Amino acid sequence: MIILKKICKSYNGKTNVVDNLDLHIQKGEFVVLVGESGCGKTTTLKMINRLIEPTSGQIYINGEDIKSKNKNELRRNIGYVIQNVGLFPHNTIKENIATVPKLCNKKDEEILSKIKYLMDIIELPYEEYAYRYPRELSGGQQQRVGVARALANEPDVILMDEPFSALDPITREQLQDELLRLQEEFGKTIVFVTHDIDEAIKLGDKIAVICDGKIIQYDTPEEILKNPINEFVESFVGKDRLWKTPDMLKAQDIMSNKVVKVYGSRSVAQTIEIMKKHDTTVLAVVEKRARSTEKLLGIVGSNRFYGIENHETKMKDIMKTDVVKIPFDMPLTEVLNIRKEKKLRHSPVVDKEENLLGIITNTSILNVLSQIVPESEEY
Amino acid sequence: MDIIGFISKNYMTIINKTLEHISLTGISVLLACVIGVPIGFSIVNHKKIANIVINIANVIQTIPSLALFAFCMPYFGIGRNPAIFALFLYALLPIIKNTLIGIRNVNPAIIEAARGMGMSKTQIMLKVEVPMSISVIMAGIRIATVTCIGIATIATLIGAGGLGDLIYQGIGMLNYPMILTGAIASASLALLADFILGICEKQLTSKGIVRQEKA
Ligand SMILES: Nc1ncnc2c1ncn2[C@@H]1O[C@H](COP(=O)(O)OP(=O)(O)O)[C@@H](O)[C@H]1O
Ligand SMILES: [Mg+2]
């Protein structure tokens, strides 16, 4: 849909503010460019609607090089929302929303019904707000109109440059939620710039972390949180970030992979040795599979050995088989609920083929917790 | 000092002189608008040229009015034409200056939004810059008009007519009612013009814009 190819931008001919940047954005994707102030986000964004021309490189939208298009026509088909709202103060809300369709000479009735529809969606009823002026609206309402104005000409692409950063936190949350709803409904391709990593994580299908005009990591929010590519991304994202978005924590993030295993064919005597060696009383019973994976068969605890005379008895005959196997991608909250409900202490985590990946115990959860709690704070 | 008596005897002359005065200032200010506003718009993005223009206009403003009228005579002879030209020059400064200030005061974010939505330069000027700066431009026109109505009383000295005729003839004849009539008429004209232009300014300014006091 949108392709930026080896884009460079230099204002003084020496340093590149945007440096050899490649970015592929799929149709319908919500991509957030995030980075510290001055890293080149706005410059990158404005090159997409040619408010700024790149020093070198190409940008394609739907396969067409945007340089081959008329600037104004290009811009009329790309929604643009900026931080300072940019509504025309001398025009009413209605006139503001109608700006681009009017530039394109659309029919009056068509424009009117579009305005009514959009004002309904942004929850500023036409009857009440159509003839008001921007200064008679709150900051949040103004920015809603800004979004409606960007949608009015039905563009496929919308560019947003820190649209919510001047708003108070509560209004910002609301508008973020509304934007997500709109995105669900219209399926627009959105390129969104912010310096706020929380906002990026909340909104983006994908996040491009930018530093000094380069994309450091371009990934889903989940990947960026869990597998930051380097220290820069890690510190930018913040260590404790994962806990602020517990939905993203999955079983595999809170399990311990140091799980002590025993093959099902082992005897009681052998198993007791293993338990002694690892100073534990519970083992996972597995069966070897191809490519160094091991299928989980069950769990065995030392309490199972009571009354067993024959020390040659195999584990697979005495193990507990009705264990709750936790899928690796089960959300944290669900895992905790199941453990509480079924009073589980050892919950093995498995992949789709029931291969053993790790084990969740109270200790493993505590371990993860202690890693993530901010280091700077002392208790 | 029988002003009432003077007015009642000479009301036709007074009306004629007033009309002359109105046409003198009206034509000059109109010319100054037609030329000054576009000049303001065309130089707003060229800082150096804008400064030069403002400086020239400032210099013109400092020339004593009588001298300016005199300077115009070699080119336009005597009568209305040199007077109109001189008044036009006086009106130019506040109009260009306020046009510049008005456009410069338009929030750049709004211009950027306009560009980002695909408006052409002309569309931005007509649909954004003019409506957003109209109150400041109108204030400039008001200042120009009031100034010109005052200065136009001197135009009589180069034979251009107007209410100055009454004042200067009155001085020559030591006719105080005549002097006063000319002075009061020109002052009232200035007040009236200011009032009417004030209404125009208000009408032309969108209700969405909080009107700025004179820049
Ligand atoms: N018109 C310009 N002329 C010179 N330098 C500029 C211009 N615009 C931006 N810059 C510089 O380019 C860098 C990136 O700016 P920008 O893209 O606005 O950053 P961001 O949006 O990430 O805060 C900054 O260092 C800024 O100072
Ligand atoms: Mg920016």
Short mmCIF file of C-alpha atoms in Angstrom, two decimals, chain A:
data_model
loop_
_atom_site.label_atom_id
_atom_site.label_comp_id
_atom_site.label_asym_id
_atom_site.label_seq_id
_atom_site.Cartn_x
_atom_site.Cartn_y
_atom_site.Cartn_z
CA MET A 1 0.00 0.00 0.00
CA ILE A 2 2.56 2.61 1.13
CA ILE A 3 6.20 1.93 0.46
CA LEU A 4 9.05 4.21 1.48
CA LYS A 5 12.21 3.19 -0.29
CA LYS A 6 15.65 4.37 0.80
CA ILE A 7 14.28 7.76 1.83
CA CYS A 8 16.79 10.41 2.89
CA LYS A 9 16.10 13.97 3.88
CA SER A 10 18.68 16.58 4.64
CA TYR A 11 17.98 20.22 5.33
CA ASN A 12 21.55 21.46 5.29
CA GLY A 13 23.07 19.08 2.74
CA LYS A 14 25.24 17.46 5.39
CA THR A 15 23.35 15.55 8.06
CA ASN A 16 20.44 13.32 7.19
CA VAL A 17 17.42 14.06 9.35
CA VAL A 18 15.81 11.00 7.80
CA ASP A 19 18.41 8.45 6.93
CA ASN A 20 17.96 5.75 4.31
CA LEU A 21 14.59 4.81 5.68
CA ASP A 22 12.62 1.84 4.37
CA LEU A 23 9.06 1.27 5.45
CA HIS A 24 6.34 -1.00 4.11
CA ILE A 25 2.79 -0.40 5.21
CA GLN A 26 0.02 -2.81 4.29
CA LYS A 27 -3.44 -1.75 3.31
CA GLY A 28 -5.66 -1.23 6.34
CA GLU A 29 -2.75 -1.28 8.74
CA PHE A 30 -2.41 1.14 11.65
CA VAL A 31 1.27 2.00 11.81
CA VAL A 32 2.71 4.19 14.54
CA LEU A 33 6.00 6.02 14.15
CA VAL A 34 7.38 6.56 17.61
CA GLY A 35 10.58 8.16 18.83
CA GLU A 36 12.02 11.00 20.81
CA SER A 37 11.40 14.56 19.78
CA GLY A 38 13.51 15.61 16.81
CA CYS A 39 14.17 12.10 15.54
CA GLY A 40 12.51 12.77 12.20
CA LYS A 41 8.96 11.44 12.62
CA THR A 42 7.18 14.54 11.34
CA THR A 43 9.60 14.88 8.45
CA THR A 44 8.95 11.26 7.46
CA LEU A 45 5.20 11.71 7.69
CA LYS A 46 5.15 14.92 5.68
CA MET A 47 7.06 13.31 2.88
CA ILE A 48 4.11 10.97 2.35
CA ASN A 49 1.83 13.86 1.38
CA ARG A 50 4.67 15.84 -0.15
CA LEU A 51 4.57 18.70 2.29
CA ILE A 52 8.27 17.92 2.35
CA GLU A 53 10.17 16.52 -0.62
CA PRO A 54 12.76 13.83 0.12
CA THR A 55 16.38 14.52 -0.78
CA SER A 56 16.56 11.02 -2.25
CA GLY A 57 14.53 7.84 -2.42
CA GLN A 58 11.03 7.01 -3.59
CA ILE A 59 7.61 6.74 -2.02
CA TYR A 60 4.89 4.63 -3.59
CA ILE A 61 1.22 4.61 -2.74
CA ASN A 62 -0.72 1.77 -4.34
CA GLY A 63 2.26 1.12 -6.56
CA GLU A 64 2.39 4.65 -7.93
CA ASP A 65 5.37 6.89 -7.34
CA ILE A 66 3.85 9.91 -5.61
CA LYS A 67 6.24 12.21 -7.44
CA SER A 68 4.36 11.48 -10.64
CA LYS A 69 1.16 12.89 -9.18
CA ASN A 70 -0.20 16.38 -8.82
CA LYS A 71 0.60 17.51 -5.28
CA ASN A 72 -2.79 18.95 -4.48
CA GLU A 73 -4.68 15.98 -5.89
CA LEU A 74 -2.46 13.62 -3.93
CA ARG A 75 -3.16 15.53 -0.72
CA ARG A 76 -6.90 15.62 -1.27
CA ASN A 77 -6.83 11.84 -1.21
CA ILE A 78 -4.79 11.62 1.97
CA GLY A 79 -6.37 12.65 5.25
CA TYR A 80 -4.14 14.83 7.39
CA VAL A 81 -4.57 15.56 11.09
CA ILE A 82 -2.07 17.65 13.06
CA GLN A 83 -1.43 18.33 16.70
CA ASN A 84 -2.60 21.92 16.66
CA VAL A 85 -5.85 20.80 15.11
CA GLY A 86 -5.60 23.31 12.26
CA LEU A 87 -9.35 23.83 11.95
CA PHE A 88 -10.25 27.02 10.14
CA PRO A 89 -11.39 29.36 12.94
CA HIS A 90 -13.44 31.51 10.56
CA ASN A 91 -15.45 28.56 9.30
CA THR A 92 -18.22 26.68 11.05
CA ILE A 93 -17.81 23.03 11.96
CA LYS A 94 -19.89 22.11 8.95
CA GLU A 95 -17.77 24.19 6.60
CA ASN A 96 -14.60 22.79 8.12
CA ILE A 97 -15.63 19.20 7.51
CA ALA A 98 -16.72 20.07 3.99
CA THR A 99 -13.35 21.60 3.05
CA VAL A 100 -11.82 18.80 1.00
CA PRO A 101 -15.00 17.48 -0.67
CA LYS A 102 -15.68 21.05 -1.76
CA LEU A 103 -12.19 21.37 -3.19
CA CYS A 104 -13.02 18.27 -5.21
CA ASN A 105 -16.30 19.80 -6.39
CA LYS A 106 -18.50 17.10 -4.95
CA LYS A 107 -22.24 17.60 -5.04
CA ASP A 108 -23.76 19.63 -2.22
CA GLU A 109 -26.28 16.97 -1.17
CA GLU A 110 -23.56 14.36 -1.14
CA ILE A 111 -21.36 16.57 1.03
CA LEU A 112 -24.20 17.36 3.40
CA SER A 113 -25.12 13.75 4.00
CA LYS A 114 -21.45 12.92 4.53
CA ILE A 115 -21.15 15.73 7.09
CA LYS A 116 -24.19 14.52 8.96
CA TYR A 117 -22.93 10.98 8.97
CA LEU A 118 -19.47 11.94 10.21
CA MET A 119 -20.77 14.30 12.87
CA ASP A 120 -22.93 11.47 14.10
CA ILE A 121 -19.91 9.22 14.30
CA ILE A 122 -17.78 11.71 16.22
CA GLU A 123 -20.74 12.25 18.53
CA LEU A 124 -21.22 15.93 17.84
CA PRO A 125 -24.86 15.99 16.69
CA TYR A 126 -25.40 17.97 13.49
CA GLU A 127 -28.34 19.97 14.83
CA GLU A 128 -26.35 21.21 17.78
CA TYR A 129 -22.87 21.70 16.40
CA ALA A 130 -23.01 22.25 12.62
CA TYR A 131 -23.12 26.02 12.85
CA ARG A 132 -20.75 26.48 15.74
CA TYR A 133 -17.26 27.79 15.32
CA PRO A 134 -14.14 25.89 16.42
CA ARG A 135 -13.47 28.27 19.32
CA GLU A 136 -16.83 27.33 20.78
CA LEU A 137 -15.67 23.71 21.13
CA SER A 138 -13.39 22.06 23.67
CA GLY A 139 -9.96 20.84 22.59
CA GLY A 140 -11.15 17.26 22.40
CA GLN A 141 -14.22 18.18 20.36
CA GLN A 142 -12.07 20.22 18.01
CA GLN A 143 -9.77 17.31 17.40
CA ARG A 144 -12.78 15.06 16.72
CA VAL A 145 -13.77 17.53 14.03
CA GLY A 146 -10.18 17.40 12.80
CA VAL A 147 -10.53 13.64 12.41
CA ALA A 148 -13.93 13.97 10.72
CA ARG A 149 -12.48 16.52 8.33
CA ALA A 150 -9.69 14.09 7.44
CA LEU A 151 -12.27 11.36 6.73
CA ALA A 152 -14.65 13.53 4.72
CA ASN A 153 -13.22 12.87 1.29
CA GLU A 154 -13.00 9.14 1.94
CA PRO A 155 -9.25 8.87 1.65
CA ASP A 156 -7.60 5.45 1.82
CA VAL A 157 -4.71 6.83 3.80
CA ILE A 158 -4.75 9.06 6.86
CA LEU A 159 -1.67 10.74 8.29
CA MET A 160 -1.78 11.89 11.89
CA ASP A 161 0.96 13.91 13.56
CA GLU A 162 0.68 13.78 17.35
CA PRO A 163 -3.02 14.54 17.09
CA PHE A 164 -3.82 13.92 20.73
CA SER A 165 -0.71 15.11 22.53
CA ALA A 166 -2.13 18.52 23.43
CA LEU A 167 -5.18 17.00 25.12
CA ASP A 168 -5.65 16.13 28.77
CA PRO A 169 -5.10 12.44 29.58
CA ILE A 170 -8.79 11.55 29.93
CA THR A 171 -9.81 13.15 26.66
CA ARG A 172 -6.80 11.62 25.01
CA GLU A 173 -7.85 8.13 26.12
CA GLN A 174 -11.35 8.75 24.80
CA LEU A 175 -10.14 9.92 21.43
CA GLN A 176 -7.73 7.02 21.17
CA ASP A 177 -10.59 4.61 21.79
CA GLU A 178 -12.73 6.38 19.24
CA LEU A 179 -9.96 6.30 16.70
CA LEU A 180 -9.59 2.57 17.16
CA ARG A 181 -13.32 2.20 16.65
CA LEU A 182 -13.19 4.27 13.48
CA GLN A 183 -10.28 2.20 12.25
CA GLU A 184 -12.33 -0.98 12.86
CA GLU A 185 -15.24 0.51 10.99
CA PHE A 186 -13.52 2.09 8.01
CA GLY A 187 -10.36 -0.01 7.71
CA LYS A 188 -8.26 2.97 6.67
CA THR A 189 -4.51 2.79 6.40
CA ILE A 190 -3.28 5.06 9.16
CA VAL A 191 0.21 6.41 9.73
CA PHE A 192 0.31 7.92 13.19
CA VAL A 193 3.17 9.85 14.76
CA THR A 194 3.68 10.09 18.50
CA HIS A 195 6.47 10.42 21.03
CA ASP A 196 4.39 8.53 23.58
CA ILE A 197 5.18 4.82 23.68
CA ASP A 198 1.99 4.07 25.63
CA GLU A 199 -0.06 5.59 22.87
CA ALA A 200 1.93 3.70 20.25
CA ILE A 201 1.35 0.38 21.99
CA LYS A 202 -2.32 1.05 22.46
CA LEU A 203 -3.03 2.09 18.88
CA GLY A 204 -0.59 0.42 16.57
CA ASP A 205 -0.95 -2.78 14.61
CA LYS A 206 2.71 -2.16 14.04
CA ILE A 207 5.20 0.21 15.59
CA ALA A 208 8.26 1.70 13.99
CA VAL A 209 10.71 2.86 16.65
CA ILE A 210 12.74 5.69 15.13
CA CYS A 211 16.02 7.15 16.32
CA ASP A 212 18.14 9.68 14.44
CA GLY A 213 16.12 9.26 11.27
CA LYS A 214 16.47 5.50 11.16
CA ILE A 215 13.96 2.78 11.96
CA ILE A 216 15.47 0.76 14.78
CA GLN A 217 12.70 -1.80 15.03
CA TYR A 218 9.51 -2.29 13.04
CA ASP A 219 7.27 -4.86 14.65
CA THR A 220 4.01 -5.56 16.41
CA PRO A 221 3.62 -3.92 19.83
CA GLU A 222 3.87 -7.33 21.43
CA GLU A 223 7.17 -8.14 19.79
CA ILE A 224 8.59 -4.73 20.61
CA LEU A 225 7.66 -5.17 24.25
CA LYS A 226 8.86 -8.70 24.59
CA ASN A 227 11.78 -8.79 22.25
CA PRO A 228 13.27 -5.34 21.95
CA ILE A 229 15.94 -5.59 19.30
CA ASN A 230 18.56 -3.65 21.27
CA GLU A 231 19.13 -1.64 24.42
CA PHE A 232 17.85 1.54 22.86
CA VAL A 233 14.44 0.06 22.17
CA GLU A 234 14.43 -1.65 25.54
CA SER A 235 15.08 1.55 27.44
CA PHE A 236 12.73 3.53 25.21
CA VAL A 237 9.97 1.03 25.81
CA GLY A 238 10.80 0.83 29.49
CA LYS A 239 11.32 -2.34 31.49
CA ASP A 240 8.13 -2.20 33.45
CA ARG A 241 6.05 -1.50 30.37
CA LEU A 242 4.84 -5.07 30.00
CA TRP A 243 3.03 -4.90 33.30
CA LYS A 244 1.10 -1.83 32.27
CA THR A 245 -0.35 -3.87 29.46
CA PRO A 246 -1.04 -7.20 31.16
CA ASP A 247 -3.15 -8.34 28.20
CA MET A 248 0.05 -8.83 26.34
CA LEU A 249 1.58 -11.13 28.92
CA LYS A 250 1.06 -14.73 27.91
CA ALA A 251 1.68 -18.03 29.69
CA GLN A 252 5.08 -18.39 28.06
CA ASP A 253 6.17 -15.08 29.55
CA ILE A 254 5.58 -16.17 33.13
CA MET A 255 6.72 -19.76 32.92
CA SER A 256 10.05 -21.09 34.00
CA ASN A 257 11.78 -23.09 31.32
CA LYS A 258 14.04 -24.75 33.83
CA VAL A 259 11.59 -27.60 34.23
CA VAL A 260 12.88 -30.88 35.57
CA LYS A 261 11.75 -33.71 33.32
CA VAL A 262 11.75 -37.46 33.40
CA TYR A 263 11.05 -39.88 30.59
CA GLY A 264 7.98 -42.02 30.97
CA SER A 265 10.07 -45.15 30.67
CA ARG A 266 12.09 -44.37 33.80
CA SER A 267 11.63 -46.35 36.96
CA VAL A 268 10.77 -45.14 40.44
CA ALA A 269 14.33 -45.63 41.62
CA GLN A 270 15.75 -43.57 38.80
CA THR A 271 13.18 -40.87 39.32
CA ILE A 272 13.95 -40.57 43.01
CA GLU A 273 17.59 -40.00 42.07
CA ILE A 274 16.59 -37.20 39.68
CA MET A 275 14.41 -35.63 42.36
CA LYS A 276 17.21 -35.70 44.88
CA LYS A 277 19.66 -34.26 42.42
CA HIS A 278 17.42 -31.32 41.54
CA ASP A 279 16.02 -30.92 45.01
CA THR A 280 12.43 -31.11 43.87
CA THR A 281 9.42 -33.32 44.45
CA VAL A 282 7.50 -32.75 41.24
CA LEU A 283 8.60 -33.73 37.73
CA ALA A 284 7.15 -33.44 34.29
CA VAL A 285 6.87 -36.77 32.52
CA VAL A 286 7.75 -36.54 28.85
CA GLU A 287 8.28 -38.62 25.79
CA LYS A 288 11.00 -37.87 23.28
CA ARG A 289 9.95 -36.62 19.91
CA ALA A 290 11.69 -35.57 16.76
CA ARG A 291 13.80 -32.40 16.61
CA SER A 292 14.60 -32.30 20.32
CA THR A 293 11.02 -31.68 21.33
CA GLU A 294 9.35 -33.57 24.11
CA LYS A 295 5.71 -34.37 24.40
CA LEU A 296 4.18 -33.83 27.79
CA LEU A 297 2.63 -37.01 29.16
CA GLY A 298 1.82 -36.03 32.71
CA ILE A 299 3.18 -35.01 36.06
CA VAL A 300 4.57 -37.07 38.82
CA GLY A 301 5.08 -36.10 42.44
CA SER A 302 6.94 -38.04 45.11
CA ASN A 303 3.61 -38.66 46.90
CA ARG A 304 2.77 -41.04 44.07
CA PHE A 305 5.51 -43.40 45.21
CA TYR A 306 3.95 -44.31 48.54
CA GLY A 307 3.03 -47.91 48.77
CA ILE A 308 4.74 -48.86 45.57
CA GLU A 309 6.77 -51.99 46.25
CA ASN A 310 8.23 -52.53 42.86
CA HIS A 311 10.90 -49.93 42.25
CA GLU A 312 10.98 -50.90 38.59
CA THR A 313 7.50 -49.46 38.04
CA LYS A 314 7.63 -46.99 35.15
CA MET A 315 6.63 -43.36 35.48
CA LYS A 316 4.09 -43.51 32.67
CA ASP A 317 2.15 -46.06 34.71
CA ILE A 318 1.89 -44.05 37.89
CA MET A 319 1.95 -40.45 36.71
CA LYS A 320 -0.95 -38.09 36.97
CA THR A 321 -2.32 -37.73 33.45
CA ASP A 322 -5.28 -35.44 33.94
CA VAL A 323 -3.08 -32.36 34.32
CA VAL A 324 -4.23 -29.01 33.07
CA LYS A 325 -1.98 -28.18 30.15
CA ILE A 326 -1.66 -24.46 29.65
CA PRO A 327 -1.37 -23.33 26.03
CA PHE A 328 1.68 -21.09 25.57
CA ASP A 329 -0.37 -18.15 24.33
CA MET A 330 -2.97 -18.10 27.10
CA PRO A 331 -3.22 -14.58 28.57
CA LEU A 332 -1.80 -14.05 32.02
CA THR A 333 -5.12 -13.22 33.65
CA GLU A 334 -6.67 -16.40 32.35
CA VAL A 335 -3.75 -18.48 33.61
CA LEU A 336 -4.06 -16.95 37.05
CA ASN A 337 -7.80 -17.61 37.10
CA ILE A 338 -7.44 -21.25 36.15
CA ARG A 339 -4.72 -21.79 38.72
CA LYS A 340 -6.85 -20.26 41.42
CA GLU A 341 -10.01 -22.06 40.40
CA LYS A 342 -8.45 -25.50 40.13
CA LYS A 343 -5.97 -24.90 42.96
CA LEU A 344 -3.06 -25.78 40.70
CA ARG A 345 0.49 -25.55 41.87
CA HIS A 346 2.42 -26.89 38.91
CA SER A 347 1.02 -25.96 35.52
CA PRO A 348 2.97 -27.23 32.54
CA VAL A 349 2.95 -25.00 29.46
CA VAL A 350 2.72 -26.66 26.07
CA ASP A 351 2.77 -25.63 22.44
CA LYS A 352 0.15 -26.59 19.86
CA GLU A 353 1.59 -30.12 19.50
CA GLU A 354 1.56 -30.59 23.27
CA ASN A 355 5.32 -30.34 23.47
CA LEU A 356 6.49 -29.26 26.87
CA LEU A 357 7.82 -25.67 26.93
CA GLY A 358 8.03 -24.86 30.60
CA ILE A 359 6.18 -24.79 33.85
CA ILE A 360 4.28 -22.17 35.78
CA THR A 361 4.62 -22.25 39.55
CA ASN A 362 4.16 -19.56 42.12
CA THR A 363 7.93 -19.22 42.14
CA SER A 364 8.12 -18.68 38.39
CA ILE A 365 5.47 -15.97 38.60
CA LEU A 366 7.32 -14.30 41.44
CA ASN A 367 10.54 -14.47 39.47
CA VAL A 368 9.03 -12.70 36.52
CA LEU A 369 7.53 -10.11 38.81
CA SER A 370 10.82 -9.37 40.50
CA GLN A 371 12.52 -8.88 37.13
CA ILE A 372 9.99 -6.39 35.93
CA VAL A 373 9.48 -4.23 38.99
CA PRO A 374 11.28 -0.94 38.31
CA GLU A 375 14.82 -1.09 39.56
CA SER A 376 15.07 2.49 40.66
CA GLU A 377 12.40 2.19 43.28
CA GLU A 378 13.30 0.84 46.68
CA TYR A 379 10.99 -0.77 49.13
#
